[in-house]
Amino acid sequence: MRGNHVVGEAAIRAGCRYYFGYPITPQNEIPEYMSEKLPEAEGGVFIQAESEIASVHMVIGASMAGGRVMTSSSGPGISLKQEGISFLCALELPAVIVNMSRGGPGLGNIAPSQSDYFQATRGGGHGDYRTIVFGPNSCQELADLTYEGFNLADKYRTPVLVLGDGMLGQMMEPVELPQEIPLKKLPAKDWALTGAKGRASRFIRSLILDPIKEEEHNWKLMRKYEKITREEVRWETYFADDAKMMVIAFGIAARIAKGAIKRLREEGVKVGLLRPITLWPFPFKAIKEISKKVKHFFVFEMNMGQMLEDVKLGLEGNGEVHFYGRPGGVILTPLEIARVISSQYYQKRLG
Amino acid sequence: MKKVFGRPKSLKATPFHYCPGCGHSIIHRLIGEVIDEMNLQEKIIGVPPAGCAVLAYNYFDIDMGEASHGRAAAVATGFKRVLPDRIVFTYQGDGDMAAIGTAESIHAAARGENITTIFVNNGVYGMTGGQMAPTTILGQNTTTSPRGRKEKTEGFPINLSEMLAIARGSSYIERTAVNTPANILKTKKAIAKAFRLQMQGYGFTLVEILSACPTNWKMDPVKSSKWIDEVMTSHFPLGVLKDNSGDKKDAH
Amino acid sequence: MIEIDSELCKDCKLCISVCPHHLIEPFNQLNQKGYAPVIFTESEHKKEDRKCTGCALCAMMCPEIAIEVHRA
């Protein structure tokens, strides 16, 4: 199944009945799939909005009304959604936002890249907030993490970003799709705006003019983010046990790196991989832990060095980091990156 | 003696923070009266603007959800699609509707979203101190058109309601004012009709209300009232701009 | 007759401009907010036989919902 279609199907199985989006390559198959499937689902609504701005605000309205709701776009469109994302966090509203990254900055191109890492993890919008960010590296993870995204969004009342890329969106792989959640089993939302029937009226807003109250609201959000940091970090290691050099990569780059590492291990190169699955919260502890045994790190990303900064933060100076990046949508083969990794490995006299 | 006029039940007891003579206060009251009379308090959801009325949820005793500047029509669309049997309305100023939110306003109308928009037109950006708005008229002085709005440099004002009437998804659009008791009564009837048509599924309904901003017009409230009649209505004529409901002309 | 809540009145004078019997007038006492609320002067004009008819134009015009109207 094609990655973009997997996202749509997993969302529907997670109980998402509301999708608002806009065409932008390389994620057009997501709105197309939703336009096909949602009207068939009970209560399903699909709107192709007039812009990425309008669609994220429709997400806000539908989320305030208590629905499970999703939007998707690529880098430039996610840029347009930044105000909306800041609002979703401030208003404490659940939603899933999917980014199938393309070459940038500006209009860029439609080839896959990973240059939206900063945009995804460093806010991009205004104010102090964080969003949960998933970095899937396969169609199976697109299914699992999109599905899980709705659950986490509801659990924490916060938006979840799925940071894919054009390659993941287009590739076709076998997928085991998650079990459909019946709508009546979805968690109840006692904060939603549904018309004040049988209860006092309520309002949801992020304007807090009194600085003391606004400060407290910020601390409340921070406490939530700290809880998420403690409980929702995910990562994976590959051939880490006896590694002398650790590659750190996410998403499609990690997929390519795995192929390279498999090849290198056959040649006796003792290299491993740490793959963050949540890009926020980032697996800082895991990296620090590994740096007790491993002193050489190789960061490979399809950008000019974004996750690189989180790796350096996590190491706290306890290791040497070599960075290899290819922006603009250039996709390396496992053989090509294997050569770069082994060259670095031997330069550092690790073998 | 019987009390024949008092505060609507669906308005909280909170005194308004609006300036003396501000149209928002009157319009809030009218909406409250309509909600009371049509028994909508338990099924209505409102979306306030960014602007002086950003704190509308402090006054209306109904569910309300904040939207960022200009996006109320999109937020309302989200609400209405999830909860189609509730009454959903936006309350927006001229900047919200016709500057930053123009696309959202036009497309909600074009799609025929079954929502009602209360469009408060006072020709300026009130909350931020009286800057030029899309509905500032030629010659009008504002803080960002200090020499008076000029055709050559600032261009023309926008008649958004006339534009929205062209959209096939809009079903009822009327422009009223709240500067005299007669106009106030017409405004109340228009709001009630818009909500009624929403309940009957007619599509996008809008009431544009010419409203005074005495502070930023630099006139006292009584003069502001007259200015609406003498000047504003020649650029923004009052009356029904569109009515697909089949009602007799100008009927409510 | 009408009752004006002087703590709500902001002295916009719109009620004065619409009262057909001119029974509302400005006054010089300040309320808590610093406004000089208007007053209902029917009692002062009893001799002229000017009475409030409860038309409620003042209440309709008042932005602050400061006026309650009572009719026989």
XYZ file of C-alpha atoms in Angstrom:
675
model
C 0.000 0.000 0.000
C 1.257 3.498 -0.769
C 2.526 5.479 2.227
C 0.143 8.400 1.744
C -2.825 6.017 1.530
C -1.612 4.205 4.649
C -1.752 7.497 6.564
C -5.356 8.036 5.521
C -6.475 4.494 6.266
C -4.747 4.412 9.660
C -6.379 7.719 10.570
C -9.840 6.448 9.714
C -9.243 3.280 11.710
C -8.196 5.469 14.650
C -11.619 7.097 14.540
C -10.680 10.185 12.540
C -13.810 11.373 10.781
C -12.765 14.915 9.865
C -10.053 15.830 7.410
C -9.338 19.299 6.063
C -6.493 19.714 3.614
C -5.133 21.299 0.501
C -3.228 19.992 -2.516
C 0.579 20.080 -2.352
C 3.018 17.573 -3.741
C 4.141 15.042 -2.458
C 1.131 14.416 -0.202
C -1.798 14.855 -2.610
C -2.746 11.211 -2.247
C -3.722 11.880 1.372
C -6.555 14.360 0.637
C -7.512 12.284 -2.388
C -7.802 9.142 -0.257
C -9.755 10.962 2.438
C -12.118 12.497 -0.140
C -12.851 8.959 -1.318
C -13.166 7.208 2.053
C -14.493 9.743 4.566
C -17.913 10.323 3.011
C -18.350 6.523 3.196
C -17.604 6.481 6.924
C -20.302 7.353 9.448
C -20.257 11.113 10.032
C -17.150 11.477 7.880
C -16.372 14.953 6.553
C -13.778 15.880 3.940
C -13.155 19.474 2.902
C -10.522 20.630 0.463
C -10.117 24.081 1.995
C -9.096 27.289 0.257
C -5.615 27.230 1.780
C -3.445 25.448 4.308
C -4.289 28.285 6.686
C -8.024 27.726 6.348
C -7.626 23.963 6.745
C -5.698 24.191 10.016
C -8.393 26.494 11.412
C -11.099 24.075 10.374
C -9.075 21.517 12.323
C -9.239 23.819 15.348
C -13.024 24.178 15.096
C -13.600 20.461 14.628
C -11.244 19.636 17.486
C -13.043 22.119 19.780
C -16.241 20.283 18.901
C -14.678 17.041 20.156
C -13.838 15.290 16.901
C -10.735 13.306 15.922
C -9.368 15.422 13.129
C -6.380 15.497 10.781
C -4.725 17.734 8.253
C -1.685 17.153 6.080
C 0.655 19.152 3.900
C 4.298 19.539 2.907
C 6.919 22.037 4.143
C 5.581 25.270 2.598
C 2.028 24.441 3.683
C 3.151 23.511 7.174
C 4.825 26.927 7.313
C 1.404 28.430 6.653
C -0.107 26.361 9.458
C 2.309 27.588 12.134
C -0.068 30.060 13.748
C -2.689 27.339 13.868
C -0.259 24.904 15.484
C 0.670 27.457 18.141
C -3.048 27.946 18.792
C -3.701 24.192 18.993
C -1.062 23.931 21.702
C -2.233 27.007 23.593
C -5.885 25.931 23.378
C -4.870 22.375 24.378
C -6.617 20.776 21.441
C -5.887 17.324 20.011
C -5.154 16.972 16.289
C -2.842 15.087 13.953
C -0.809 17.034 11.410
C 1.119 15.138 8.750
C 4.084 16.653 6.898
C 5.442 14.854 3.859
C 8.614 16.941 3.580
C 10.011 18.073 0.276
C 13.110 19.991 -0.859
C 13.338 23.504 0.489
C 13.577 26.264 1.512
C 11.073 28.370 -0.408
C 9.253 26.580 -3.188
C 12.146 24.055 -3.254
C 11.195 20.957 -5.187
C 9.004 17.906 -4.805
C 11.772 15.444 -3.984
C 11.944 14.007 -0.452
C 14.016 15.725 2.200
C 14.308 16.013 5.966
C 14.753 19.754 6.148
C 11.622 20.361 8.222
C 13.110 18.906 11.426
C 13.622 22.353 12.955
C 10.186 23.450 11.821
C 8.660 20.396 13.465
C 10.608 20.264 16.708
C 11.556 23.869 17.375
C 8.059 25.294 17.163
C 8.017 27.229 13.941
C 5.092 29.074 15.434
C 5.141 31.697 18.140
C 5.326 31.198 21.870
C 6.591 28.519 24.220
C 5.174 25.195 23.136
C 6.141 21.746 21.953
C 4.420 19.277 19.702
C 4.878 15.521 19.823
C 6.777 14.670 16.622
C 6.976 11.199 15.140
C 9.664 10.273 12.569
C 8.382 7.147 10.799
C 10.757 5.264 8.529
C 8.438 2.764 6.850
C 4.874 2.385 5.669
C 4.255 0.189 8.709
C 5.386 3.003 10.977
C 3.241 5.467 9.049
C 0.299 3.257 9.954
C 1.266 2.634 13.570
C 2.407 6.160 14.403
C -0.478 7.966 12.670
C -2.897 5.698 14.560
C -1.032 6.188 17.838
C -0.875 9.911 17.162
C -4.639 10.253 17.620
C -4.487 8.422 20.936
C -1.629 10.525 22.262
C -3.252 13.726 21.009
C -6.431 12.925 22.956
C -4.528 11.681 25.993
C -2.503 14.851 26.366
C -4.796 17.350 24.618
C -2.003 18.411 22.308
C -1.316 18.248 18.555
C 0.869 15.466 17.162
C 3.041 15.960 14.090
C 3.929 13.041 11.860
C 7.114 14.079 10.068
C 7.306 11.969 6.936
C 8.847 12.803 3.617
C 8.056 12.484 -0.053
C 9.679 9.066 -0.330
C 7.730 7.526 2.525
C 4.553 9.003 1.123
C 5.061 7.497 -2.304
C 6.648 4.130 -1.536
C 4.604 0.953 -1.568
C 5.150 -1.710 1.086
C 3.081 -4.429 2.711
C 1.420 -3.100 5.849
C -0.484 -4.649 8.702
C -3.194 -2.108 9.392
C -4.296 -1.435 12.986
C -7.665 -2.537 14.343
C -10.508 -0.100 13.730
C -11.702 1.709 16.894
C -15.507 1.886 17.097
C -16.548 5.533 17.450
C -18.389 4.939 20.688
C -15.209 3.585 22.240
C -13.362 6.849 21.660
C -12.422 8.698 24.849
C -15.104 11.125 26.059
C -14.152 14.799 26.056
C -15.678 16.725 28.921
C -14.095 19.942 27.739
C -15.481 20.074 24.192
C -17.791 22.834 22.945
C -21.042 21.233 21.906
C -23.711 23.736 22.927
C -24.382 24.265 26.643
C -27.110 21.664 27.063
C -27.682 20.524 30.625
C -24.490 22.183 31.794
C -22.912 25.593 32.302
C -21.592 27.260 29.168
C -17.867 27.058 28.597
C -15.346 28.701 26.364
C -11.953 27.724 25.000
C -9.491 30.522 24.470
C -5.795 31.272 24.553
C -5.971 35.022 25.192
C -4.897 35.530 28.812
C -4.265 39.207 29.364
C -3.134 38.981 32.991
C 0.587 38.097 32.822
C 0.410 36.178 36.083
C -2.340 33.931 34.731
C -0.610 33.617 31.368
C 2.584 32.591 33.136
C 0.687 29.912 35.025
C -0.825 28.685 31.761
C 2.671 28.393 30.283
C 3.849 26.419 33.305
C 0.837 24.164 32.962
C 1.809 23.445 29.360
C 5.415 22.880 30.413
C 4.373 20.363 33.064
C 2.438 18.539 30.364
C 5.471 18.515 28.090
C 7.655 17.247 30.918
C 5.244 14.373 31.466
C 5.301 13.534 27.771
C 9.112 13.671 27.842
C 9.180 11.184 30.710
C 6.655 8.775 29.284
C 6.534 8.907 25.494
C 10.121 8.892 24.223
C 10.684 6.215 21.576
C 13.770 5.105 19.739
C 15.330 2.016 18.266
C 18.887 0.695 18.105
C 20.383 -1.571 15.468
C 23.668 -3.443 15.945
C 24.434 -1.187 18.929
C 25.950 -3.704 21.388
C 29.565 -3.748 20.231
C 29.539 -0.680 18.054
C 32.574 1.565 17.960
C 30.756 4.198 15.938
C 27.063 4.983 16.128
C 25.145 6.360 13.233
C 22.254 8.563 14.290
C 19.552 9.070 11.706
C 15.766 9.309 11.507
C 13.084 8.549 8.976
C 14.057 7.568 5.473
C 17.719 8.398 6.147
C 17.715 5.793 8.911
C 16.262 3.272 6.475
C 19.103 3.932 4.064
C 21.626 3.857 6.921
C 20.328 0.452 8.057
C 21.062 -0.926 4.613
C 24.543 0.562 4.786
C 25.211 -0.799 8.290
C 24.088 -4.313 7.326
C 26.570 -4.205 4.461
C 29.362 -2.782 6.666
C 28.839 -5.345 9.418
C 29.459 -8.082 6.848
C 32.822 -6.436 6.252
C 33.601 -6.371 9.940
C 33.007 -2.679 10.502
C 31.654 -2.297 14.007
C 29.055 0.379 13.397
C 25.523 0.635 14.816
C 22.488 2.860 14.500
C 20.361 4.763 16.949
C 17.114 5.802 15.355
C 14.932 8.312 17.185
C 11.270 7.487 16.554
C 9.929 10.422 18.556
C 11.850 13.477 17.350
C 10.180 15.310 20.160
C 10.607 14.158 22.878
C 14.094 13.394 21.592
C 15.928 10.376 23.105
C 18.563 12.494 24.869
C 19.000 9.977 27.703
C 19.570 7.087 25.298
C 22.277 9.005 23.471
C 23.972 10.045 26.684
C 23.850 6.422 27.832
C 25.449 5.144 24.641
C 28.162 7.798 24.863
C 29.484 6.030 27.943
C 30.802 3.278 25.655
C 30.887 4.897 22.221
C 32.851 8.042 21.474
C 32.292 8.436 17.758
C 29.021 9.448 16.205
C 27.977 9.864 12.605
C 24.882 11.928 11.979
C 23.292 11.381 8.580
C 20.303 13.480 7.537
C 18.816 14.736 4.297
C 19.279 18.368 5.308
C 22.023 20.811 6.315
C 22.294 19.694 9.918
C 19.159 19.905 12.055
C 18.824 16.767 14.180
C 22.612 17.164 14.452
C 22.033 19.904 17.029
C 19.885 17.653 19.223
C 22.547 14.938 19.027
C 25.204 17.391 20.205
C 22.889 18.604 22.975
C 22.347 15.027 24.070
C 26.044 14.156 24.062
C 26.914 17.159 26.218
C 30.386 17.098 24.723
C 30.949 13.386 25.408
C 31.833 12.334 21.896
C 32.943 13.382 18.478
C 30.255 13.989 15.931
C 30.749 13.764 12.202
C 27.936 15.139 10.095
C 26.991 14.061 6.601
C 24.025 15.796 5.013
C 22.454 15.924 1.592
C 19.733 18.544 1.223
C 17.547 19.373 -1.736
C 15.952 15.992 -2.205
C 19.077 14.016 -3.068
C 18.592 10.399 -1.972
C 21.705 8.369 -1.297
C 21.839 4.637 -1.817
C 22.940 2.386 1.051
C 26.166 1.672 -0.840
C 27.018 5.344 -1.172
C 26.440 6.144 2.501
C 28.260 2.924 3.501
C 31.346 4.267 1.757
C 31.149 7.570 3.638
C 30.592 5.853 6.988
C 33.453 3.413 6.517
C 35.746 6.163 5.346
C 35.044 8.066 8.561
C 35.367 4.847 10.597
C 38.844 4.148 9.275
C 39.933 7.776 9.467
C 39.172 7.644 13.187
C 41.258 4.465 13.453
C 38.350 2.440 14.795
C 39.043 -0.622 12.718
C -46.280 48.029 36.559
C -44.685 45.270 34.575
C -41.089 45.142 33.485
C -41.046 45.265 29.694
C -37.336 45.662 29.058
C -34.370 44.081 30.807
C -31.138 42.190 30.354
C -31.404 39.011 28.241
C -30.906 35.768 30.158
C -28.231 34.523 27.778
C -25.981 37.465 28.579
C -23.915 37.223 31.740
C -24.310 40.008 34.285
C -20.846 41.335 33.440
C -20.753 45.060 32.544
C -19.411 45.641 29.026
C -15.859 46.895 28.633
C -16.716 48.586 25.338
C -16.432 52.366 24.918
C -19.405 54.667 25.564
C -21.698 54.507 22.534
C -20.000 51.468 20.998
C -22.146 49.413 18.662
C -20.762 46.099 19.992
C -22.668 46.501 23.237
C -25.964 46.996 21.410
C -25.304 44.084 19.040
C -24.358 41.754 21.910
C -27.665 42.584 23.566
C -29.625 41.944 20.369
C -27.979 38.564 19.892
C -28.759 37.766 23.534
C -32.403 38.712 23.008
C -32.660 36.549 19.892
C -31.021 33.575 21.649
C -33.526 33.969 24.493
C -36.564 34.338 22.263
C -35.621 31.447 19.971
C -34.493 29.255 22.888
C -31.054 28.648 21.462
C -28.870 28.919 24.566
C -28.304 25.167 24.793
C -27.592 24.577 21.141
C -25.635 27.585 19.971
C -21.871 27.949 19.569
C -20.208 31.276 18.837
C -16.804 32.153 17.423
C -15.526 35.581 18.537
C -13.075 37.650 16.484
C -9.711 39.197 17.160
C -10.720 42.770 17.892
C -12.592 44.642 20.581
C -15.051 41.750 20.812
C -12.309 39.171 21.406
C -13.636 38.833 24.959
C -17.193 38.157 23.801
C -17.174 34.927 25.797
C -17.137 37.043 28.956
C -20.566 38.371 27.986
C -22.429 35.571 26.183
C -23.497 32.707 28.430
C -23.055 30.191 25.589
C -20.287 27.879 24.356
C -17.704 29.922 22.511
C -14.401 28.961 20.854
C -11.603 31.409 20.042
C -10.343 31.828 16.494
C -7.230 33.634 15.385
C -7.643 36.866 13.442
C -9.706 36.378 10.307
C -10.168 32.633 10.590
C -13.522 32.484 12.361
C -15.303 31.291 9.212
C -12.920 28.313 8.994
C -13.239 27.510 12.714
C -17.028 27.787 12.428
C -16.920 25.442 9.427
C -15.072 22.893 11.581
C -17.707 23.199 14.332
C -20.682 22.972 12.008
C -19.349 19.944 10.142
C -18.894 18.049 13.409
C -22.136 19.300 15.007
C -24.525 20.026 12.130
C -27.602 20.306 14.356
C -26.184 23.142 16.487
C -26.443 26.801 15.526
C -22.981 28.113 14.767
C -22.261 31.789 14.313
C -19.203 33.954 13.899
C -18.982 37.495 15.213
C -16.418 39.435 13.227
C -15.254 42.977 12.553
C -14.374 44.485 9.213
C -10.660 43.617 9.469
C -11.470 40.038 10.428
C -13.962 39.609 7.580
C -12.598 41.675 4.755
C -8.842 41.946 5.212
C -7.057 38.985 6.719
C -10.110 36.733 6.585
C -11.352 37.557 3.088
C -10.541 34.118 1.693
C -12.203 32.317 4.588
C -15.296 34.549 4.344
C -15.659 34.079 0.596
C -15.089 30.342 0.642
C -17.416 29.659 3.561
C -20.086 31.524 1.590
C -19.172 29.790 -1.679
C -19.315 26.355 -0.082
C -22.674 27.313 1.379
C -21.531 26.463 4.897
C -24.637 26.487 7.048
C -23.314 29.128 9.451
C -24.318 32.703 10.269
C -21.866 35.565 10.282
C -22.513 38.731 12.266
C -20.299 41.254 10.485
C -19.752 44.383 12.590
C -18.631 47.169 10.248
C -17.253 50.263 11.956
C -14.800 51.286 9.263
C -11.673 51.063 11.439
C -9.504 48.645 13.397
C -10.903 49.566 16.790
C -8.993 47.492 19.301
C -5.577 48.336 17.947
C -6.211 52.093 18.039
C -8.108 53.130 14.910
C -6.057 52.092 11.888
C -7.442 52.047 8.356
C -9.703 49.114 7.565
C -10.940 47.608 4.305
C -14.194 49.489 4.921
C -12.633 52.868 5.706
C -14.169 55.256 3.168
C -12.296 57.640 0.881
C -11.337 60.792 2.719
C -11.710 59.170 6.126
C -8.895 59.915 8.554
C -7.411 57.018 10.485
C -4.081 56.469 12.226
C -2.645 54.747 9.131
C -4.340 57.087 6.652
C -3.575 60.330 8.442
C -4.119 62.425 5.307
C -7.444 60.791 4.664
C -7.890 57.645 2.577
C -6.870 58.451 -0.999
C -7.817 56.508 -4.085
C -4.297 56.675 -5.546
C -2.365 55.539 -2.491
C -4.759 53.540 -0.330
C -7.244 52.385 -2.940
C -10.947 51.847 -2.498
C -12.945 50.335 0.351
C -14.400 46.864 -0.075
C -18.107 46.074 -0.078
C -17.697 42.524 1.108
C -21.387 41.776 1.609
C -22.145 42.598 -2.014
C -19.289 40.280 -3.015
C -20.606 37.485 -0.815
C -24.078 37.896 -2.277
C -22.646 36.802 -5.602
C -21.518 33.494 -4.081
C -24.133 30.892 -4.856
C -23.794 29.268 -1.468
C -24.945 32.399 0.370
C -28.685 32.510 0.938
C -29.497 35.600 3.006
C -27.429 38.747 3.344
C -28.735 41.958 4.863
C -27.016 45.158 5.874
C -28.466 47.001 8.865
C -27.224 49.471 11.468
C -27.544 50.022 15.201
C -27.531 53.812 15.240
C -31.268 54.427 15.812
C -34.003 52.458 17.593
C -35.691 51.727 14.250
C -32.460 50.328 12.808
C -31.811 48.419 16.024
C -35.157 46.658 15.676
C -34.393 45.827 12.038
C -31.007 44.426 13.090
C -32.621 42.203 15.688
C -35.096 40.878 13.126
C -32.281 40.245 10.634
C -30.264 38.281 13.191
C -33.310 36.201 14.081
C -34.019 35.531 10.426
C -30.409 34.515 9.778
C -30.497 32.011 12.658
C -33.887 30.726 11.523
C -32.634 30.176 7.975
C -29.571 28.386 9.346
C -31.858 26.038 11.256
C -33.773 25.401 8.062
C -30.551 24.545 6.230
C -30.507 27.410 3.737
C -26.724 27.806 3.692
C -24.526 30.785 4.465
C -26.314 33.734 6.092
C -24.825 37.093 7.001
C -25.952 40.256 8.737
C -23.629 43.247 8.233
C -24.219 45.868 10.890
C -22.971 49.442 10.578
C -21.750 50.214 14.056
C -20.291 53.295 15.706
C -16.735 53.529 16.997
C -16.928 56.965 18.659
C -13.455 56.720 20.189
C -11.609 56.111 16.934
C -13.922 58.246 14.799
C -13.141 61.027 17.249
C -16.815 61.962 17.560
C -19.227 61.739 20.462
C -21.744 58.879 20.328
C -24.666 61.027 19.206
C -22.628 62.520 16.330
C -21.381 59.031 15.433
C -24.960 57.867 15.131
C -25.682 60.690 12.709
C -22.486 60.005 10.740
C -23.653 56.484 10.071
C -26.893 57.811 8.544
C -25.387 60.776 6.739
C -22.135 59.311 5.407
C -21.641 55.579 5.923
C -24.900 54.437 4.408
C -24.149 56.097 1.097
C -21.120 53.805 0.755
C -22.695 50.806 2.505
C -26.405 51.013 1.667
C -28.782 49.436 4.150
C -31.193 46.755 3.066
C -31.519 43.168 1.955
C -28.737 42.239 -0.477
C -29.856 38.672 -0.988
C -32.755 36.543 0.165
C -33.309 33.051 -1.177
C -35.776 32.178 1.525
C -38.857 33.009 -0.487
C -40.013 35.503 2.134
C -41.837 38.575 0.827
C -39.445 41.417 0.076
C -37.884 42.798 3.259
C -39.998 40.516 5.419
C -38.503 39.025 8.550
C -41.296 54.546 34.005
C -37.631 53.647 33.705
C -34.804 52.798 36.072
C -31.276 53.775 35.121
C -28.426 51.807 36.690
C -25.978 54.626 37.288
C -23.026 52.285 37.760
C -23.538 50.886 34.238
C -24.198 54.225 32.499
C -21.252 55.596 30.505
C -22.848 58.967 29.694
C -22.975 58.329 25.925
C -26.196 60.399 25.819
C -27.770 58.224 23.119
C -30.822 57.714 25.327
C -31.226 61.463 25.682
C -31.127 61.808 21.885
C -34.007 59.370 21.359
C -36.378 60.071 24.254
C -39.479 61.629 22.644
C -40.500 63.298 25.912
C -37.039 64.593 26.870
C -37.238 62.968 30.289
C -33.568 61.999 30.505
C -30.952 64.598 31.221
C -27.216 64.782 31.911
C -26.159 65.133 35.519
C -22.991 66.099 37.313
C -22.410 63.302 39.813
C -19.699 60.748 39.004
C -20.096 56.987 39.329
C -17.374 54.530 40.420
C -15.960 54.331 36.891
C -15.633 58.112 36.566
C -18.568 58.621 34.204
C -21.340 61.151 34.928
C -24.443 58.991 34.510
C -27.615 60.525 33.088
C -30.772 60.743 35.167
C -34.476 60.143 34.620
C -36.259 63.415 35.293
C -39.979 62.525 35.083
C -40.499 63.604 38.673
C -39.154 67.082 37.916
C -41.549 67.586 34.996
C -44.783 66.405 36.667
C -46.140 69.966 36.552
C -45.778 70.070 32.752
C -47.688 66.813 32.577
C -44.760 65.136 30.730
C -44.877 61.454 31.495
C -42.853 58.427 30.492
C -44.959 56.271 28.190
C -42.709 53.230 28.495
C -41.870 53.359 24.791
C -38.461 51.860 25.690
C -36.634 53.721 22.927
C -34.053 54.727 25.541
C -33.525 51.138 26.660
C -33.270 49.909 23.090
C -30.647 52.552 22.333
C -28.628 52.094 25.531
C -25.480 50.083 24.810
C -24.918 49.192 28.452
C -28.372 47.658 29.134
C -28.446 50.199 31.944
C -32.139 50.986 31.563
C -35.032 48.852 32.738
C -38.463 49.857 31.524
C -41.708 49.338 33.419
C -45.139 49.854 31.970
C -48.562 49.849 33.588
